Amino acid sequence: MVTLAALLVGAGSVGCPEPSGCTAQASLDAPSTTAAPPDAAVSPDAAVPADAAPATTSPETPRPASPRTAETPAPDLSAAVAQAVGAAAGVDLGLAVVDLDTGAAAGHNADTPFRTASLSKLLVAVDMLTSGEVLEEDLKRLSRALSLSDDNAMNALWTLHDGMGAIGRVATQAGLAATQAPTDASQWGDVEMSANDVAKLYSYILTKLPDDSRTFIVNALSAAADTAADGFDQAYGLLAPGIDGYAKQGWMWYLPADFYLHTAGVVGGRYAIAVLSIQTGVGEQTAKNRLTALTTTLLAGLLTQQGTAPHAYGE
C-alpha cells in the first residue's frame, strides 16, 4: 500500500465512458462491470492499459475560498439560470449552480434524478478516498477513471471496492437526497443523481474532504484532455475551450434514441455547476453544441453580474 499523498497526480483527460445500457440500451462510454473490454470500434480506450500510471502534476492544494466582501455583491444565480434555460430549447434538463463563496444556490429541475453515466465515478472516488489506505494500483485506476474516464478501470474499482455500497455510503455522508444505486448491480452508469446532488457533491469534496483526497480528485479532473479514453470528444459544456475550471463529463445512449449527456464541475473556483440532460433524436455533436451554448450563457450571466472573472479556487 502507499499513502495517498504519494500518488497525487493529474491524469490525462476528463470525460467519460459509461456502462453499456440495460437490456435494450447501448452506451457510448462504458461497458458493464461484468463484460469483456469494449469493442475497439466502440471504445478506443481498450488500447490503453487500464492501470498505466497517469501523468504527474503538482498544483497547490485547493482550499476553500474566502467569503466574499460586502463590496462585491453576489450575483443573482436565478437570473443566470433562467437565461441559460432559455438557451436550451428542446433539452430535457436538470441544472444546479452553487456559489461556493456564499452558499447560495439556484437551479432548474434540480431535484429530478437522471442516470449519471460516468458522473458516478465521483461517488466511487469519494468512497475510496475516505475509507482508509488504498493500493497503489487502485489509486492509478481511480486517477484514470476520473481523468481518462477509463471504463475498464472503473469496472475493476466497482467490483473491488463495493461500488453498489459506495453509492449509499457517500449519499449519506454528503447528504445527497436523490442519489440511488442502480437496480442492476453491473450497470454503474445507471446510478441516479439529481443536478442538486452533483453540485452538492462537488461542494462536499472541496470543503469536507482531507487535503490530500481533495487534491487527488481536483488534480485528476484538472488534467482533462479533449479526447477521452474511448475516443469521445469531451470539449463541450464546462470543458469547452476558454473556460477556467475542471469537470467530469458523462455520456450514454439508451436505445432507440435517448442520449444522456452531462457536464459537471467547478468554474473559476467559485461556482459548482451540474448540467444533466437527456436529448432525444439528435446527433452527438448537436447535443454537445446545445450544452456548450447553455453553459456559455450561464457563465456570461454570472460573470456579467459579478463584474469580474471569478477567482481561482484557493486564492
XYZ file of C-alpha atoms in Angstrom:
315
model
C 0.000 0.000 0.000
C 1.047 3.603 -0.431
C -0.133 6.813 1.145
C -2.455 8.899 -0.973
C -0.032 11.812 -0.890
C 2.461 9.705 -2.817
C 0.029 9.401 -5.710
C -1.424 12.895 -6.107
C -1.382 13.084 -9.860
C -3.077 14.893 -12.700
C -4.148 12.165 -15.047
C -4.629 12.576 -18.714
C -8.172 13.567 -19.601
C -11.571 14.129 -18.257
C -14.759 12.993 -19.776
C -16.151 9.602 -19.616
C -17.392 6.378 -20.932
C -20.457 4.903 -19.351
C -21.701 1.422 -18.741
C -23.364 -0.253 -21.629
C -27.052 0.062 -21.111
C -29.577 -2.354 -19.745
C -31.257 -4.886 -21.950
C -32.346 -2.622 -24.765
C -29.752 0.096 -24.343
C -26.463 0.911 -25.925
C -23.795 3.118 -24.444
C -21.103 5.260 -25.925
C -18.819 5.319 -22.995
C -18.939 2.463 -20.563
C -19.221 -1.320 -20.623
C -20.954 -3.254 -17.888
C -18.772 -4.206 -14.962
C -19.002 -7.861 -15.842
C -18.491 -7.541 -19.565
C -15.309 -8.049 -21.515
C -13.380 -4.904 -22.607
C -15.389 -2.945 -25.177
C -15.051 -3.456 -28.887
C -12.249 -1.343 -30.310
C -14.650 0.223 -32.790
C -16.796 1.478 -29.919
C -14.221 2.108 -27.227
C -10.722 3.063 -28.401
C -9.521 3.199 -24.801
C -9.174 -0.573 -24.963
C -5.754 0.076 -26.461
C -4.659 1.980 -23.352
C -3.658 -0.193 -20.358
C -6.217 0.308 -17.598
C -3.600 0.572 -14.880
C -0.968 2.620 -16.682
C 0.481 5.331 -14.481
C -1.069 8.755 -15.114
C 0.916 11.860 -15.904
C 2.189 13.789 -12.909
C 1.271 17.326 -11.968
C 1.505 19.049 -8.625
C -0.825 22.026 -8.364
C -1.206 23.652 -4.971
C -3.640 22.001 -2.617
C -7.017 23.662 -3.215
C -8.646 25.198 -0.178
C -11.997 26.859 0.401
C -12.154 30.388 -0.942
C -12.571 33.275 1.456
C -16.078 34.662 1.993
C -16.976 37.477 -0.355
C -16.828 41.017 0.970
C -19.733 43.445 1.123
C -18.111 45.483 -1.656
C -18.662 42.645 -4.153
C -22.374 41.769 -4.295
C -23.250 38.158 -5.010
C -24.662 37.551 -8.491
C -28.334 36.703 -8.957
C -27.989 32.988 -9.628
C -31.653 32.566 -10.523
C -31.431 35.166 -13.292
C -28.355 33.485 -14.763
C -30.064 30.085 -14.612
C -33.161 31.457 -16.353
C -31.021 32.855 -19.170
C -29.270 29.506 -19.571
C -32.513 27.527 -19.655
C -33.753 29.850 -22.372
C -30.745 28.841 -24.468
C -31.538 25.132 -24.101
C -34.754 24.674 -26.054
C -35.609 21.036 -26.701
C -33.422 19.647 -23.921
C -34.746 17.564 -21.015
C -32.606 19.384 -18.497
C -31.552 19.349 -14.852
C -29.385 22.322 -13.833
C -27.907 23.369 -10.492
C -25.485 26.129 -9.513
C -23.923 26.597 -6.075
C -21.926 29.714 -5.209
C -19.067 28.294 -3.144
C -18.317 31.735 -1.684
C -21.781 32.493 -0.345
C -23.547 29.126 -0.243
C -26.356 30.470 -2.437
C -27.903 28.020 -4.903
C -30.306 28.048 -7.833
C -31.467 25.565 -10.416
C -33.958 24.222 -12.918
C -35.460 20.757 -12.411
C -32.582 20.496 -9.965
C -34.135 17.744 -7.832
C -35.054 15.485 -10.760
C -32.963 12.268 -10.831
C -31.043 11.429 -14.018
C -28.965 8.375 -14.858
C -25.447 9.589 -14.216
C -23.343 7.825 -16.854
C -19.733 8.428 -15.721
C -20.587 11.030 -13.087
C -20.959 8.014 -10.783
C -17.158 7.775 -10.815
C -17.087 10.787 -8.485
C -19.077 8.854 -5.877
C -16.711 5.886 -6.014
C -13.744 8.262 -5.746
C -15.077 9.880 -2.574
C -15.857 6.496 -1.012
C -12.424 5.050 -1.785
C -10.530 8.101 -0.555
C -12.421 8.232 2.739
C -12.206 4.514 3.520
C -8.583 4.141 4.583
C -5.472 3.190 2.653
C -5.827 2.213 -0.988
C -3.456 0.066 -3.026
C -1.203 1.955 -5.431
C -2.651 0.035 -8.374
C -6.162 1.093 -7.416
C -5.159 4.738 -6.985
C -3.800 4.633 -10.523
C -7.053 3.120 -11.732
C -9.016 5.793 -9.910
C -6.966 8.560 -11.473
C -7.620 7.080 -14.907
C -11.324 6.678 -14.174
C -11.598 10.360 -13.283
C -9.315 11.803 -15.935
C -9.350 9.491 -18.940
C -12.750 8.187 -17.861
C -11.354 4.720 -18.350
C -14.237 2.255 -18.117
C -12.016 -0.774 -17.609
C -10.504 0.963 -14.586
C -13.954 1.832 -13.247
C -15.192 -1.716 -13.805
C -12.371 -3.039 -11.630
C -12.912 -0.436 -8.902
C -16.670 -1.003 -8.867
C -16.058 -4.683 -8.119
C -13.039 -4.375 -5.814
C -14.393 -1.505 -3.718
C -18.088 -2.393 -3.389
C -19.399 0.186 -5.819
C -23.027 -0.625 -5.032
C -22.425 0.014 -1.340
C -20.341 3.106 -2.080
C -23.327 4.905 -3.587
C -25.360 4.691 -0.395
C -22.400 5.460 1.853
C -21.495 8.665 0.029
C -25.134 9.704 -0.335
C -25.491 9.515 3.448
C -22.104 11.090 4.099
C -22.683 14.086 1.806
C -26.445 14.438 2.277
C -27.420 13.563 -1.299
C -31.191 13.150 -1.201
C -31.856 11.911 -4.749
C -28.850 9.617 -5.215
C -29.648 5.928 -5.732
C -27.667 2.821 -6.651
C -28.687 1.078 -9.892
C -31.186 -1.777 -9.932
C -28.730 -3.865 -11.957
C -25.530 -4.106 -9.909
C -23.405 -4.399 -13.055
C -24.541 -1.057 -14.504
C -22.720 1.737 -12.681
C -23.811 4.244 -15.342
C -27.396 3.712 -14.163
C -26.690 5.270 -10.766
C -29.195 8.097 -10.344
C -28.400 11.609 -9.115
C -30.097 14.974 -9.360
C -28.280 18.097 -10.528
C -28.538 19.398 -6.955
C -26.814 16.272 -5.653
C -23.975 16.536 -8.165
C -23.335 20.201 -7.319
C -23.572 19.395 -3.608
C -21.068 16.558 -4.053
C -18.537 18.983 -5.536
C -19.070 21.329 -2.603
C -18.542 18.393 -0.235
C -15.324 17.372 -1.998
C -13.920 20.900 -1.802
C -14.924 21.737 1.759
C -15.106 18.459 3.698
C -12.544 16.026 2.314
C -8.990 15.916 3.711
C -6.483 17.978 1.731
C -4.771 15.019 0.054
C -8.063 13.418 -1.019
C -9.434 16.694 -2.351
C -6.219 17.391 -4.240
C -6.210 13.914 -5.789
C -9.682 14.445 -7.249
C -9.084 18.028 -8.389
C -5.758 17.104 -9.996
C -7.283 14.255 -11.975
C -10.209 16.346 -13.191
C -7.970 19.317 -13.962
C -5.883 17.171 -16.312
C -8.707 16.914 -18.823
C -7.819 16.260 -22.438
C -10.160 16.862 -25.349
C -10.413 13.129 -26.032
C -11.494 10.502 -23.508
C -10.039 7.005 -23.309
C -12.738 5.649 -25.607
C -12.137 8.352 -28.222
C -15.151 10.508 -27.354
C -14.603 14.257 -27.834
C -15.127 15.905 -24.457
C -14.525 19.530 -25.408
C -18.091 20.670 -24.732
C -20.010 22.236 -21.876
C -17.755 23.059 -18.937
C -14.759 21.642 -20.825
C -15.283 23.881 -23.860
C -12.218 25.964 -24.817
C -11.626 29.087 -22.747
C -13.438 28.045 -19.561
C -11.381 28.302 -16.368
C -12.340 25.207 -14.437
C -12.436 21.426 -14.276
C -15.260 18.995 -14.869
C -16.445 15.437 -15.223
C -18.341 14.658 -18.393
C -20.825 11.850 -18.913
C -22.457 10.339 -21.984
C -24.557 7.273 -22.642
C -27.032 6.109 -25.279
C -30.330 4.488 -24.344
C -31.849 2.911 -27.425
C -33.662 3.726 -29.517
C -32.911 7.457 -29.380
C -32.146 8.878 -25.914
C -28.692 10.388 -25.495
C -27.689 11.160 -21.901
C -25.122 13.963 -21.968
C -23.832 15.660 -18.821
C -21.221 18.210 -17.805
C -20.499 18.958 -14.141
C -17.637 20.704 -12.396
C -16.265 23.853 -10.810
C -15.643 27.093 -12.702
C -13.279 29.796 -11.528
C -13.124 28.223 -8.098
C -16.421 29.848 -7.221
C -19.288 28.023 -8.921
C -20.135 24.326 -8.634
C -22.284 23.623 -11.687
C -24.133 20.485 -12.766
C -25.861 20.237 -16.139
C -27.645 16.920 -16.741
C -29.531 16.267 -19.961
C -31.459 13.727 -21.993
C -31.604 14.622 -25.666
C -33.766 12.585 -27.993
C -33.407 12.086 -31.724
C -30.346 14.292 -32.200
C -26.736 13.580 -33.116
C -23.877 13.732 -30.655
C -22.446 16.997 -31.962
C -25.811 18.739 -31.856
C -26.276 17.578 -28.274
C -22.819 18.842 -27.312
C -23.414 22.176 -29.033
C -26.593 22.640 -27.020
C -24.833 22.080 -23.696
C -21.992 24.380 -24.696
C -24.474 27.131 -25.602
C -26.215 26.635 -22.262
C -23.045 26.757 -20.163
C -21.677 29.729 -22.126
C -24.903 31.641 -21.488
C -24.917 30.650 -17.819
C -21.348 31.780 -17.220
C -21.860 35.002 -19.160
C -24.796 35.804 -16.888
C -22.837 35.066 -13.732
C -19.736 36.998 -14.751
C -21.652 39.985 -16.130
C -23.412 40.416 -12.794
C -20.243 39.805 -10.839
C -18.367 42.388 -12.874
C -15.094 40.464 -12.839
C -13.908 36.973 -13.608
C -14.185 34.580 -10.647
C -11.003 33.955 -8.707
C -9.109 30.682 -8.892
C -10.027 28.272 -6.115
C -7.715 28.795 -3.185
C -6.835 32.402 -3.960
